[in-house]
mmCIF file of C-alpha atoms in Angstrom:
data_model
loop_
_atom_site.group_PDB
_atom_site.id
_atom_site.type_symbol
_atom_site.label_atom_id
_atom_site.label_comp_id
_atom_site.label_asym_id
_atom_site.label_seq_id
_atom_site.Cartn_x
_atom_site.Cartn_y
_atom_site.Cartn_z
ATOM 1 C CA THR A 11 14.767 -7.728 13.247
ATOM 2 C CA ILE A 12 15.741 -8.352 10.185
ATOM 3 C CA ASP A 13 18.923 -8.448 8.579
ATOM 4 C CA SER A 14 19.984 -6.197 5.332
ATOM 5 C CA GLY A 15 19.493 -8.797 2.790
ATOM 6 C CA GLU A 16 16.956 -10.296 3.963
ATOM 7 C CA ALA A 17 14.023 -8.575 2.945
ATOM 8 C CA HIS A 18 12.760 -6.440 0.319
ATOM 9 C CA VAL A 19 11.444 -2.580 1.284
ATOM 10 C CA VAL A 20 8.782 -1.586 -1.315
ATOM 11 C CA THR A 21 8.547 2.461 -0.431
ATOM 12 C CA PHE A 22 5.789 4.693 -1.631
ATOM 13 C CA GLY A 23 5.546 8.637 -1.559
ATOM 14 C CA GLN A 24 2.605 10.810 -1.789
ATOM 15 C CA THR A 25 2.348 14.858 -0.972
ATOM 16 C CA TYR A 26 -1.676 15.694 -0.177
ATOM 17 C CA ASP A 27 -2.917 19.736 -0.019
ATOM 18 C CA THR A 28 -3.556 19.256 3.596
ATOM 19 C CA ASP A 29 -1.744 19.490 6.870
ATOM 20 C CA PRO A 30 0.325 16.715 8.181
ATOM 21 C CA ALA A 31 -1.980 16.629 10.835
ATOM 22 C CA ASP A 32 -5.156 16.580 8.382
ATOM 23 C CA LEU A 33 -3.390 13.288 6.448
ATOM 24 C CA TRP A 34 -2.403 11.498 9.778
ATOM 25 C CA ASP A 35 -5.108 10.995 11.610
ATOM 26 C CA ALA A 36 -7.306 9.772 7.721
ATOM 27 C CA VAL A 37 -4.858 6.845 7.507
ATOM 28 C CA THR A 38 -4.353 6.471 11.888
ATOM 29 C CA ASN A 39 -8.474 7.630 12.747
ATOM 30 C CA ILE A 40 -10.306 3.915 12.297
ATOM 31 C CA GLU A 41 -13.853 5.935 11.731
ATOM 32 C CA ARG A 42 -12.053 7.230 8.623
ATOM 33 C CA ILE A 43 -10.077 4.582 7.257
ATOM 34 C CA PRO A 44 -12.560 3.190 5.222
ATOM 35 C CA ARG A 45 -13.621 5.545 4.268
ATOM 36 C CA TRP A 46 -11.095 5.841 1.807
ATOM 37 C CA PHE A 47 -9.200 2.143 1.924
ATOM 38 C CA LEU A 48 -12.108 -0.984 3.554
ATOM 39 C CA PRO A 49 -13.569 -1.543 6.278
ATOM 40 C CA ILE A 50 -11.269 -2.196 9.784
ATOM 41 C CA ARG A 51 -11.889 -3.277 13.153
ATOM 42 C CA GLY A 52 -9.862 -3.676 16.407
ATOM 43 C CA ASP A 53 -7.484 -1.336 18.135
ATOM 44 C CA LEU A 54 -4.897 1.004 16.751
ATOM 45 C CA THR A 55 -3.626 1.100 19.381
ATOM 46 C CA LEU A 56 0.434 1.047 20.227
ATOM 47 C CA GLY A 57 0.331 -3.593 20.576
ATOM 48 C CA GLY A 58 -3.398 -3.636 19.636
ATOM 49 C CA SER A 59 -4.714 -5.684 16.354
ATOM 50 C CA TYR A 60 -6.549 -4.629 13.510
ATOM 51 C CA GLN A 61 -7.920 -6.382 10.685
ATOM 52 C CA LEU A 62 -9.023 -5.115 7.294
ATOM 53 C CA GLU A 63 -12.478 -6.559 6.305
ATOM 54 C CA GLY A 64 -11.210 -9.420 3.815
ATOM 55 C CA HIS A 65 -8.021 -8.048 3.420
ATOM 56 C CA ALA A 66 -4.858 -8.160 5.861
ATOM 57 C CA ASN A 67 -4.986 -8.195 9.624
ATOM 58 C CA GLY A 68 -2.384 -7.266 12.257
ATOM 59 C CA THR A 69 -0.678 -5.716 15.052
ATOM 60 C CA VAL A 70 0.640 -2.403 15.934
ATOM 61 C CA LEU A 71 4.488 -2.703 16.339
ATOM 62 C CA THR A 72 5.504 0.924 17.609
ATOM 63 C CA CYS A 73 3.173 4.622 17.257
ATOM 64 C CA ASP A 74 4.721 8.036 17.626
ATOM 65 C CA PRO A 75 1.847 10.331 16.890
ATOM 66 C CA PRO A 76 1.866 12.474 14.733
ATOM 67 C CA LYS A 77 4.091 10.884 12.593
ATOM 68 C CA ASN A 78 5.732 7.551 12.028
ATOM 69 C CA PHE A 79 4.364 3.624 13.103
ATOM 70 C CA THR A 80 4.857 0.653 12.125
ATOM 71 C CA ALA A 81 2.569 -2.749 12.158
ATOM 72 C CA THR A 82 2.714 -5.985 10.787
ATOM 73 C CA TRP A 83 1.298 -7.458 7.787
ATOM 74 C CA GLU A 84 -0.289 -10.515 7.936
ATOM 75 C CA TYR A 85 -2.256 -11.498 4.497
ATOM 76 C CA GLY A 86 -3.107 -14.558 2.485
ATOM 77 C CA GLY A 87 -0.180 -16.423 5.601
ATOM 78 C CA ASN A 88 2.488 -14.579 4.767
ATOM 79 C CA VAL A 89 3.568 -12.249 6.974
ATOM 80 C CA SER A 90 5.613 -8.489 6.576
ATOM 81 C CA TRP A 91 5.493 -4.947 7.768
ATOM 82 C CA ILE A 92 4.737 -1.445 6.234
ATOM 83 C CA ASP A 93 6.978 1.538 8.621
ATOM 84 C CA VAL A 94 4.051 4.670 7.544
ATOM 85 C CA SER A 95 5.954 7.774 7.958
ATOM 86 C CA VAL A 96 3.827 11.410 8.165
ATOM 87 C CA GLY A 97 5.071 15.242 7.974
ATOM 88 C CA GLY A 98 4.893 18.354 6.459
ATOM 89 C CA ASP A 99 5.649 19.460 2.618
ATOM 90 C CA GLY A 100 5.418 22.783 2.150
ATOM 91 C CA PRO A 101 3.032 25.285 3.361
ATOM 92 C CA ASP A 102 0.293 23.705 2.763
ATOM 93 C CA GLY A 103 1.225 20.135 1.705
ATOM 94 C CA ALA A 104 1.863 16.369 3.772
ATOM 95 C CA ARG A 105 3.643 13.793 2.824
ATOM 96 C CA LEU A 106 3.434 10.493 3.123
ATOM 97 C CA VAL A 107 5.874 8.110 2.777
ATOM 98 C CA ILE A 108 5.058 3.870 3.839
ATOM 99 C CA GLU A 109 7.793 1.473 3.461
ATOM 100 C CA HIS A 110 6.789 -2.302 2.707
ATOM 101 C CA ILE A 111 9.490 -4.861 4.158
ATOM 102 C CA ILE A 112 8.551 -8.285 2.556
ATOM 103 C CA GLY A 113 11.387 -11.059 3.509
ATOM 104 C CA VAL A 114 12.613 -12.525 0.769
ATOM 105 C CA ASP A 115 11.139 -15.575 0.538
ATOM 106 C CA ASP A 116 7.629 -13.961 0.322
ATOM 107 C CA GLU A 117 5.820 -17.029 -1.975
ATOM 108 C CA ILE A 118 3.572 -13.576 -3.484
ATOM 109 C CA TRP A 119 6.576 -11.709 -4.156
ATOM 110 C CA ARG A 120 8.119 -14.720 -5.799
ATOM 111 C CA GLU A 121 5.342 -14.801 -7.766
ATOM 112 C CA PHE A 122 4.775 -11.596 -8.562
ATOM 113 C CA GLY A 123 7.253 -9.751 -7.515
ATOM 114 C CA PRO A 124 7.051 -6.438 -6.482
ATOM 115 C CA GLY A 125 3.849 -5.037 -8.138
ATOM 116 C CA ALA A 126 2.205 -7.734 -6.098
ATOM 117 C CA VAL A 127 2.730 -4.590 -3.536
ATOM 118 C CA GLY A 128 3.167 -1.927 -6.014
ATOM 119 C CA MET A 129 0.126 -2.207 -8.178
ATOM 120 C CA GLY A 130 -2.443 -2.425 -4.341
ATOM 121 C CA TRP A 131 -0.294 0.719 -2.842
ATOM 122 C CA ASP A 132 -0.656 2.578 -5.750
ATOM 123 C CA SER A 133 -5.160 1.819 -6.072
ATOM 124 C CA MET A 134 -5.334 1.610 -2.327
ATOM 125 C CA LEU A 135 -2.954 5.368 -2.406
ATOM 126 C CA LEU A 136 -5.380 6.552 -5.490
ATOM 127 C CA GLY A 137 -8.551 5.891 -2.476
ATOM 128 C CA LEU A 138 -6.824 8.234 -0.344
ATOM 129 C CA ALA A 139 -5.656 10.812 -2.921
ATOM 130 C CA ILE A 140 -9.400 11.049 -4.028
ATOM 131 C CA HIS A 141 -10.874 10.978 -0.184
ATOM 132 C CA VAL A 142 -7.510 13.758 1.343
ATOM 133 C CA GLY A 143 -8.411 16.042 -1.689
ATOM 134 C CA THR A 144 -12.876 15.490 -1.570
ATOM 135 C CA GLY A 145 -14.012 15.398 1.709
ATOM 136 C CA ALA A 146 -15.387 12.330 -0.230
ATOM 137 C CA SER A 147 -15.629 8.821 1.311
ATOM 138 C CA ILE A 148 -15.222 5.409 -1.609
ATOM 139 C CA ASP A 149 -17.601 2.568 -1.238
ATOM 140 C CA PRO A 150 -15.231 0.257 -1.215
ATOM 141 C CA SER A 151 -17.000 -2.166 -3.607
ATOM 142 C CA PHE A 152 -17.055 0.836 -6.244
ATOM 143 C CA GLY A 153 -12.593 0.182 -6.054
ATOM 144 C CA GLN A 154 -13.746 -3.664 -7.071
ATOM 145 C CA GLN A 155 -15.897 -2.205 -9.635
ATOM 146 C CA TRP A 156 -13.882 -0.091 -10.902
ATOM 147 C CA THR A 157 -10.503 -1.993 -11.316
ATOM 148 C CA GLY A 158 -12.835 -3.255 -14.342
ATOM 149 C CA THR A 159 -14.004 -0.404 -16.443
ATOM 150 C CA GLU A 160 -11.583 0.881 -18.671
ATOM 151 C CA ASP A 161 -9.933 3.408 -17.494
ATOM 152 C CA GLY A 162 -9.442 0.794 -14.131
ATOM 153 C CA ARG A 163 -7.330 -1.243 -16.584
ATOM 154 C CA ARG A 164 -5.232 1.008 -17.709
ATOM 155 C CA PHE A 165 -4.680 2.290 -14.143
ATOM 156 C CA LEU A 166 -3.035 -1.053 -12.696
ATOM 157 C CA THR A 167 -0.966 -1.803 -16.099
ATOM 158 C CA LEU A 168 0.346 1.007 -15.845
ATOM 159 C CA SER A 169 1.274 0.815 -12.386
ATOM 160 C CA GLY A 170 2.064 -3.181 -13.156
ATOM 161 C CA GLU A 171 4.324 -0.817 -16.144
ATOM 162 C CA GLU A 172 6.097 1.517 -13.284
ATOM 163 C CA TRP A 173 6.327 -1.306 -11.062
ATOM 164 C CA HIS A 174 8.065 -3.433 -13.641
ATOM 165 C CA THR A 175 10.410 -0.809 -14.280
ATOM 166 C CA ALA A 176 11.717 0.126 -10.435
ATOM 167 C CA ASN A 177 11.941 -3.809 -10.060
ATOM 168 C CA ILE A 178 15.473 -3.696 -13.315
ATOM 169 C CA ALA A 179 16.706 -0.783 -11.180
ATOM 170 C CA SER A 180 15.942 -2.248 -8.439
ATOM 171 C CA GLY A 181 18.668 -5.217 -10.359
ATOM 172 C CA GLU A 182 15.941 -8.343 -11.933
ATOM 173 C CA GLU A 183 16.830 -9.974 -14.693
ATOM 174 C CA PRO A 184 14.805 -8.008 -17.061
ATOM 175 C CA SER A 185 13.452 -11.086 -18.485
ATOM 176 C CA ALA A 186 12.944 -12.792 -15.371
ATOM 177 C CA ALA A 187 11.594 -8.484 -15.095
ATOM 178 C CA ARG A 188 8.976 -8.951 -17.681
ATOM 179 C CA ALA A 189 7.933 -12.672 -16.405
ATOM 180 C CA LEU A 190 7.197 -11.601 -12.861
ATOM 181 C CA THR A 191 4.979 -8.137 -14.274
ATOM 182 C CA ASP A 192 3.176 -9.729 -16.722
ATOM 183 C CA ARG A 193 2.128 -12.160 -13.800
ATOM 184 C CA CYS A 194 0.562 -9.563 -12.045
ATOM 185 C CA ILE A 195 -0.347 -7.380 -14.487
ATOM 186 C CA LYS A 196 -3.081 -10.756 -14.980
ATOM 187 C CA ALA A 197 -3.771 -11.599 -11.267
ATOM 188 C CA TYR A 198 -4.064 -7.740 -10.729
ATOM 189 C CA LEU A 199 -7.367 -7.836 -13.579
ATOM 190 C CA GLY A 200 -8.384 -11.049 -12.840
ATOM 191 C CA GLU A 201 -7.071 -12.605 -15.843
ATOM 192 C CA GLU A 202 -4.686 -15.981 -14.255
#
């Protein structure tokens, strides 16, 4: 349990042109997750653990199919938590809401601010939108290559700037937010 004031919560919400059952399957099916994100292994049931290839690992803490699950998100020696919800959005849509909960003492947050988490999720959700919208699978190496293209660099820069705006709106002092954002964008672009 995390008490109020002891964590940062970064929230993402996106609507997809699919039904909630399909969206739930896309974000919880171990066979489907690699089609839009990274290869994954493990047990995605209550109490099970997972490992995203070359990235985070964690444990499934709660699961209420087809609506919600929570899990730890362990990466770079830090532990944070994700709360993932799927629901209907109009007659033909489904909405995904992800809350990524990070402790106030998290080293990455202190160095890069919300963009460290936000820019990564923005990229992942772009992959999910392509997969759900087209049915296509995305090779993880494509994402790494794409971020080096002009379009990829622009996407990451715009994402970082949106997280800069959100950081100020949440109360961060503007010059501190600017420094965090600049470091974060440079890190994502491989310039630092």
